[in-house]
XYZ file of C-alpha atoms in Angstrom:
464
model
C 235.854 161.486 205.103
C 238.232 164.304 205.992
C 236.745 167.748 205.380
C 239.761 169.928 204.705
C 240.092 173.663 205.114
C 240.499 173.684 201.328
C 237.208 171.818 200.919
C 235.437 174.500 202.939
C 237.284 177.402 201.284
C 237.404 176.911 197.494
C 238.505 179.624 195.094
C 235.926 179.878 192.321
C 233.508 182.231 190.575
C 230.059 183.639 191.303
C 227.217 183.791 191.677
C 226.594 180.462 193.458
C 228.686 177.596 194.783
C 225.795 175.139 194.496
C 224.263 176.470 191.272
C 227.377 177.648 189.403
C 230.532 176.033 190.788
C 228.859 172.680 191.515
C 227.342 172.178 188.045
C 230.684 173.043 186.416
C 232.327 170.376 188.551
C 229.550 167.875 187.828
C 229.766 168.071 184.038
C 233.558 167.883 184.263
C 233.134 164.643 186.183
C 230.752 163.385 183.504
C 233.246 164.093 180.746
C 235.815 162.104 182.732
C 233.307 159.271 182.915
C 232.890 159.340 179.124
C 236.645 159.253 178.632
C 236.609 155.835 180.261
C 233.706 154.559 178.158
C 234.729 152.030 175.459
C 233.360 152.411 171.945
C 232.396 156.059 172.249
C 234.382 156.937 169.131
C 232.215 154.495 167.155
C 229.040 156.519 167.713
C 227.858 158.739 164.892
C 227.234 162.363 165.998
C 226.755 161.674 169.713
C 224.980 164.383 171.671
C 225.001 165.519 175.288
C 222.013 166.632 177.321
C 221.948 168.001 180.870
C 218.704 168.192 182.844
C 218.454 170.397 185.933
C 216.072 169.347 188.686
C 214.608 170.993 191.783
C 216.247 174.196 192.946
C 218.780 174.007 190.101
C 215.834 174.368 187.707
C 213.737 176.895 189.617
C 216.578 179.364 190.222
C 218.976 178.138 187.554
C 218.516 181.097 185.234
C 219.140 183.613 187.996
C 222.149 181.673 189.237
C 223.584 181.225 185.698
C 223.431 177.438 186.067
C 222.888 176.941 182.336
C 225.990 179.023 181.643
C 227.953 177.026 184.225
C 227.000 173.769 182.507
C 228.204 175.116 179.162
C 231.466 176.417 180.598
C 232.198 173.149 182.373
C 231.563 171.177 179.191
C 233.985 173.502 177.411
C 236.699 172.536 179.887
C 236.523 175.524 182.228
C 237.436 175.129 185.895
C 235.893 177.374 188.579
C 239.292 177.934 190.185
C 241.018 179.161 187.030
C 238.290 180.519 184.738
C 238.753 184.170 183.838
C 235.315 185.794 184.280
C 236.117 188.265 181.489
C 236.361 185.378 178.999
C 232.906 183.973 179.782
C 230.752 186.001 177.330
C 232.931 185.105 174.349
C 233.019 181.412 175.282
C 229.232 181.246 175.558
C 228.750 183.069 172.266
C 231.031 180.616 170.433
C 229.239 177.573 171.804
C 225.822 179.014 170.967
C 226.981 179.556 167.376
C 228.935 176.304 166.860
C 226.722 173.918 168.883
C 229.704 171.564 169.110
C 231.853 170.528 172.035
C 235.397 169.357 171.500
C 236.536 168.043 174.892
C 240.120 166.891 175.239
C 240.377 163.116 174.845
C 236.858 162.734 173.418
C 235.289 162.895 169.960
C 233.263 165.934 168.991
C 229.909 166.056 170.787
C 226.811 167.864 169.590
C 225.444 170.257 172.182
C 222.979 173.105 171.636
C 222.769 175.210 174.809
C 219.288 176.423 173.876
C 217.865 172.888 173.807
C 220.291 170.587 175.581
C 220.182 172.300 178.965
C 216.741 171.256 180.200
C 214.992 172.872 183.153
C 212.774 170.318 184.907
C 210.225 172.240 186.964
C 208.633 169.119 188.381
C 209.316 167.604 191.808
C 212.985 167.487 192.838
C 214.891 164.228 192.874
C 214.579 162.338 196.137
C 218.198 162.513 197.286
C 218.762 166.285 197.244
C 217.049 169.399 195.918
C 220.022 170.195 193.641
C 220.008 167.276 191.208
C 221.233 167.164 187.621
C 221.170 164.362 185.062
C 223.899 164.139 182.416
C 223.115 162.014 179.376
C 224.895 160.809 176.246
C 222.558 160.264 173.263
C 223.071 158.780 169.832
C 222.040 160.422 166.559
C 218.469 159.144 166.954
C 218.075 160.484 170.463
C 218.485 157.169 172.259
C 220.134 157.474 175.679
C 223.413 155.569 175.650
C 224.608 156.552 179.099
C 223.448 158.685 182.005
C 224.648 159.726 185.444
C 222.951 161.788 188.141
C 224.947 164.222 190.254
C 223.927 166.317 193.236
C 225.368 169.738 194.028
C 225.087 169.697 197.818
C 226.375 173.175 198.660
C 229.750 174.867 198.841
C 230.830 173.457 195.474
C 230.637 169.850 196.727
C 229.327 167.398 194.102
C 228.364 163.780 194.764
C 226.669 160.858 193.072
C 223.799 159.094 194.804
C 226.137 156.419 196.153
C 228.598 159.024 197.411
C 225.828 161.062 199.016
C 224.441 158.068 200.884
C 227.927 157.262 202.147
C 228.775 160.759 203.351
C 225.367 161.937 204.556
C 225.770 162.958 208.221
C 229.097 161.149 208.077
C 229.910 161.188 211.776
C 231.291 157.638 211.707
C 233.453 158.427 208.688
C 234.761 161.563 210.356
C 235.628 159.597 213.467
C 237.609 157.127 211.331
C 239.554 159.752 209.383
C 243.334 159.127 209.295
C 244.291 162.264 211.217
C 245.574 162.798 214.765
C 242.445 164.628 215.985
C 239.410 163.047 214.249
C 236.684 165.079 215.928
C 233.254 164.611 214.364
C 231.363 166.896 216.720
C 231.968 170.007 218.790
C 231.893 167.940 221.974
C 234.649 165.665 220.663
C 236.607 168.710 219.515
C 236.518 170.206 223.009
C 237.444 166.912 224.650
C 240.413 166.393 222.319
C 241.533 169.953 222.902
C 241.405 169.526 226.653
C 243.283 166.220 226.511
C 245.984 167.471 224.138
C 246.262 170.991 225.480
C 245.993 172.291 221.907
C 243.800 174.977 220.407
C 241.205 174.158 217.768
C 243.430 175.804 215.154
C 246.430 173.731 216.228
C 244.439 170.492 216.030
C 243.057 171.455 212.641
C 246.544 172.295 211.374
C 247.838 168.944 212.624
C 245.005 167.190 210.780
C 245.729 169.116 207.582
C 249.443 168.334 207.889
C 248.878 164.582 208.194
C 249.093 164.175 204.425
C 250.577 167.540 203.359
C 253.509 169.501 204.712
C 252.737 172.206 207.258
C 254.398 174.779 205.024
C 252.164 173.855 202.090
C 249.053 174.018 204.254
C 249.937 177.446 205.619
C 250.813 178.653 202.134
C 247.434 177.465 200.901
C 245.664 179.293 203.724
C 247.560 182.470 202.852
C 246.434 182.033 199.240
C 242.808 181.653 200.329
C 243.002 184.834 202.398
C 244.705 186.614 199.510
C 241.788 185.708 197.224
C 239.260 186.848 199.837
C 241.051 190.137 200.408
C 241.412 190.751 196.672
C 237.671 190.207 196.290
C 236.970 192.843 198.945
C 239.313 195.279 197.216
C 237.660 194.730 193.826
C 234.243 195.196 195.377
C 235.069 198.485 197.102
C 236.471 199.897 193.865
C 233.758 198.761 191.417
C 230.561 200.593 190.575
C 227.652 200.092 188.200
C 224.597 197.869 188.059
C 224.581 194.159 188.749
C 223.480 191.796 185.944
C 220.208 189.919 185.981
C 217.442 192.425 185.390
C 216.712 193.667 188.923
C 218.886 196.720 188.234
C 220.490 196.462 191.656
C 223.121 199.162 192.033
C 226.499 198.331 193.507
C 226.801 200.258 196.783
C 230.002 199.062 198.414
C 232.345 201.430 196.581
C 230.218 204.472 197.406
C 229.875 203.496 201.088
C 233.608 202.856 201.298
C 234.409 206.325 199.979
C 231.930 207.850 202.435
C 233.627 206.042 205.317
C 237.071 207.200 204.197
C 235.850 210.787 203.901
C 234.074 210.782 207.254
C 237.132 209.354 208.955
C 239.161 212.352 207.807
C 236.563 215.019 208.481
C 234.832 214.184 211.773
C 234.937 211.746 214.676
C 233.032 208.545 213.831
C 230.036 207.235 215.710
C 230.849 204.244 217.892
C 228.683 202.081 215.652
C 230.558 203.117 212.486
C 232.609 199.949 212.836
C 229.471 198.071 211.776
C 229.508 200.079 208.560
C 233.030 198.830 207.887
C 231.920 195.237 208.484
C 228.958 195.793 206.192
C 230.919 197.355 203.364
C 233.493 194.556 203.373
C 230.756 191.907 203.222
C 228.737 193.737 200.569
C 231.849 194.231 198.447
C 232.369 190.468 198.285
C 228.766 189.619 197.554
C 228.441 192.285 194.892
C 231.467 190.725 193.214
C 229.821 187.325 193.588
C 226.569 188.569 192.070
C 228.563 189.928 189.129
C 230.132 186.512 188.499
C 233.542 187.538 189.792
C 236.286 185.611 191.586
C 235.194 184.629 195.099
C 235.937 182.014 197.747
C 233.238 179.672 199.034
C 233.011 180.457 202.736
C 231.362 178.005 203.121
C 229.198 178.892 200.066
C 229.141 181.682 197.493
C 225.812 183.021 198.738
C 227.444 183.486 202.158
C 230.909 184.330 200.829
C 231.060 187.830 202.336
C 230.738 187.059 206.049
C 234.111 185.452 206.785
C 236.213 187.824 204.617
C 234.441 190.798 206.211
C 235.105 189.646 209.769
C 238.688 188.683 208.900
C 239.291 192.120 207.363
C 237.678 193.666 210.438
C 240.160 191.734 212.571
C 243.084 192.893 210.431
C 242.082 196.555 210.106
C 240.306 197.295 213.384
C 241.663 194.975 216.094
C 244.896 195.803 217.969
C 247.847 193.462 217.454
C 246.281 191.723 214.454
C 248.732 189.568 212.505
C 249.035 187.168 209.610
C 249.363 184.370 212.150
C 246.045 185.485 213.592
C 244.441 185.225 210.152
C 245.704 181.653 209.840
C 244.265 180.852 213.267
C 240.993 182.486 212.208
C 240.591 180.469 209.007
C 241.732 177.152 210.495
C 239.261 177.517 213.355
C 236.453 178.635 211.064
C 237.011 175.649 208.769
C 236.896 173.257 211.732
C 233.468 174.607 212.710
C 232.303 174.551 209.086
C 233.328 170.920 208.722
C 231.337 169.925 211.804
C 228.255 171.771 210.534
C 228.514 170.227 207.068
C 228.974 166.700 208.417
C 226.129 166.872 210.916
C 223.628 169.120 209.125
C 224.067 171.053 205.861
C 225.545 174.184 204.318
C 223.096 174.051 201.385
C 220.404 176.718 201.074
C 218.437 174.365 198.822
C 218.417 171.788 201.607
C 217.963 173.764 204.844
C 217.471 177.404 203.835
C 219.805 180.319 204.454
C 220.405 179.240 208.049
C 222.751 176.698 206.451
C 224.570 179.353 204.419
C 224.767 182.718 206.178
C 224.032 181.042 209.527
C 226.942 178.652 209.098
C 229.212 181.424 207.809
C 228.382 183.617 210.788
C 229.100 180.773 213.222
C 232.400 180.059 211.489
C 233.367 183.746 211.513
C 232.448 184.156 215.179
C 234.573 181.149 216.087
C 237.494 182.285 213.941
C 237.516 185.800 215.345
C 237.228 184.503 218.908
C 240.244 182.252 218.344
C 242.274 185.016 216.704
C 241.555 187.278 219.682
C 242.850 184.679 222.113
C 239.644 182.961 223.151
C 239.740 179.511 224.722
C 238.373 176.479 222.891
C 235.249 176.681 225.056
C 234.757 180.356 224.230
C 235.241 179.602 220.520
C 232.560 176.899 220.624
C 230.269 179.284 222.519
C 230.796 182.030 219.930
C 229.880 179.672 217.085
C 226.749 178.519 218.910
C 225.537 182.050 219.644
C 225.912 183.087 216.007
C 224.242 179.978 214.599
C 221.409 180.011 217.139
C 220.335 183.459 216.038
C 220.092 182.445 212.390
C 217.872 179.404 213.009
C 214.880 179.291 210.695
C 216.298 181.759 208.169
C 214.813 181.093 204.747
C 216.481 181.243 201.342
C 214.127 183.287 199.145
C 216.185 185.173 196.537
C 214.161 187.543 194.397
C 214.149 186.444 190.729
C 216.509 183.612 191.666
C 219.407 186.076 191.796
C 222.010 186.094 194.575
C 221.364 189.789 195.187
C 218.269 190.595 197.253
C 218.277 189.848 200.167
C 221.600 188.001 199.913
C 224.057 190.915 199.717
C 222.753 192.789 202.776
C 222.192 189.498 204.608
C 225.945 188.887 204.524
C 226.551 192.290 206.094
C 224.151 191.527 208.929
C 225.645 188.052 209.348
C 229.081 189.608 209.787
C 227.787 191.961 212.489
C 226.142 189.028 214.278
C 229.427 187.130 214.157
C 231.323 189.928 215.895
C 228.547 190.305 218.454
C 228.593 186.569 219.161
C 232.366 186.614 219.543
C 232.186 189.549 221.954
C 229.533 187.871 224.095
C 231.567 184.669 224.240
C 234.757 186.491 225.217
C 232.862 188.189 228.057
C 232.133 184.747 229.504
C 234.171 181.741 230.559
C 232.947 179.387 227.829
C 230.163 177.773 229.835
C 226.724 178.167 228.301
C 223.288 176.589 228.143
C 222.929 175.423 224.510
C 225.812 173.310 223.115
C 226.898 173.894 219.530
C 226.069 170.288 218.629
C 222.501 170.783 219.837
C 222.198 173.967 217.800
C 223.503 172.215 214.675
C 221.005 169.389 215.117
C 218.246 171.970 215.571
C 219.258 173.591 212.295
C 219.113 170.224 210.558
C 215.654 169.449 211.911
C 214.399 172.943 211.110
C 215.619 172.527 207.547
C 213.763 169.232 207.199
C 210.560 170.883 208.439
C 210.953 173.973 206.234
C 208.731 174.171 203.171
C 210.544 173.778 199.857
C 209.261 177.186 198.762
C 211.684 178.739 201.257
C 214.699 176.689 200.183
C 216.250 178.433 197.169
C 213.345 177.881 194.797
C 212.176 181.529 194.712
C 208.614 180.281 195.239
C 208.011 181.906 198.613
C 208.963 184.743 200.942
C 210.441 187.890 199.456
C 210.701 186.205 196.072
C 206.909 186.288 195.619
C 205.975 189.330 197.693
C 208.216 191.829 195.916
C 207.434 192.707 192.299
C 210.612 192.724 190.215
C 210.496 195.769 187.937
């Protein structure tokens, strides 16, 4: 199982990689399954039903999971869907109650009744489960398949999840020149080869795709991230969902521009720039805009913010440095995903913002010339100081505390990078040990703190 930079960084839409992007992918997979089913055209008025379980049910409304299911069944792809077209598409389906997928007969589907929210216990395999069913005209189930949205837009069946769960052996067997499955292996391979983490990652990516195509793809990912920041710092208004959260990034950005022209900045003003970049992305995400999973939508602001900080505020920044940043960050993200989780519904926000902060710290450290050992140290520092962080979004919306949490995660990433660069790479806690601690902490964490909005801020703040 090779976890590519383009698996970690997927261009999609908000507000959630696990609750929006994942369900769209899952129902698309189910339609493909039906296309291979013999005799489907003989059924009279077949109907589809999708049942959401666990976290997908409890926070599905706030994360627009029901809308994502409808859009996926209508043939929409997260990477290409125009967010401005979404309202009209949903209105047509609600009125027609008919799906007409390419290569399939017409299928009855009433969004008001055929997207079912199951508020009972989650399915055993993962908190983000969803069951897709084909029914005949009398309501008899003809076919069903269960999918799990495991974070970052990744979707698996039960068999696939069992095969890839903590897939260290599979990572070690991947057909690439540097098949590191842990941070320790990554450092050993780097020492033996004399290559940086970014160089090893690029070699792995280029094993099946040309180097030019890989680098072009990375440039496209950064372009989408940067465009998201720019949209966020130029958009105002109130975010959807009922909390009446006001967009703040554009106003803060204008304040920073004005202050820069009128008076010397405080030394800590650079943190405001980090914060506004991160908030810009996550406000766009909350509005259902175009974002990049990094490694998830809920944590999508950290890596773009730190990358933009590198580009705008660090001497001698370059496009090559951005490539080094993102390659290194994806290598760390792949190790975390394989050995623990990037899913808030599985391990809390330590797996989302914590992972993003570790990835950003590592990427920045590499871009600034840090050694492989310093890069690994930077990632460990950032992740260590997110351990135990819960995922408790108010009203199930990716807004409070998620937007500000990305800003703080970006600041932690830069701090971790700075601490690592002040040392020689030797440190007490190895990254692998920190990742395992995150995994164990997630297992011990109560489900009410894992993206169900049943604990923490979600129940102690009255939504007006």
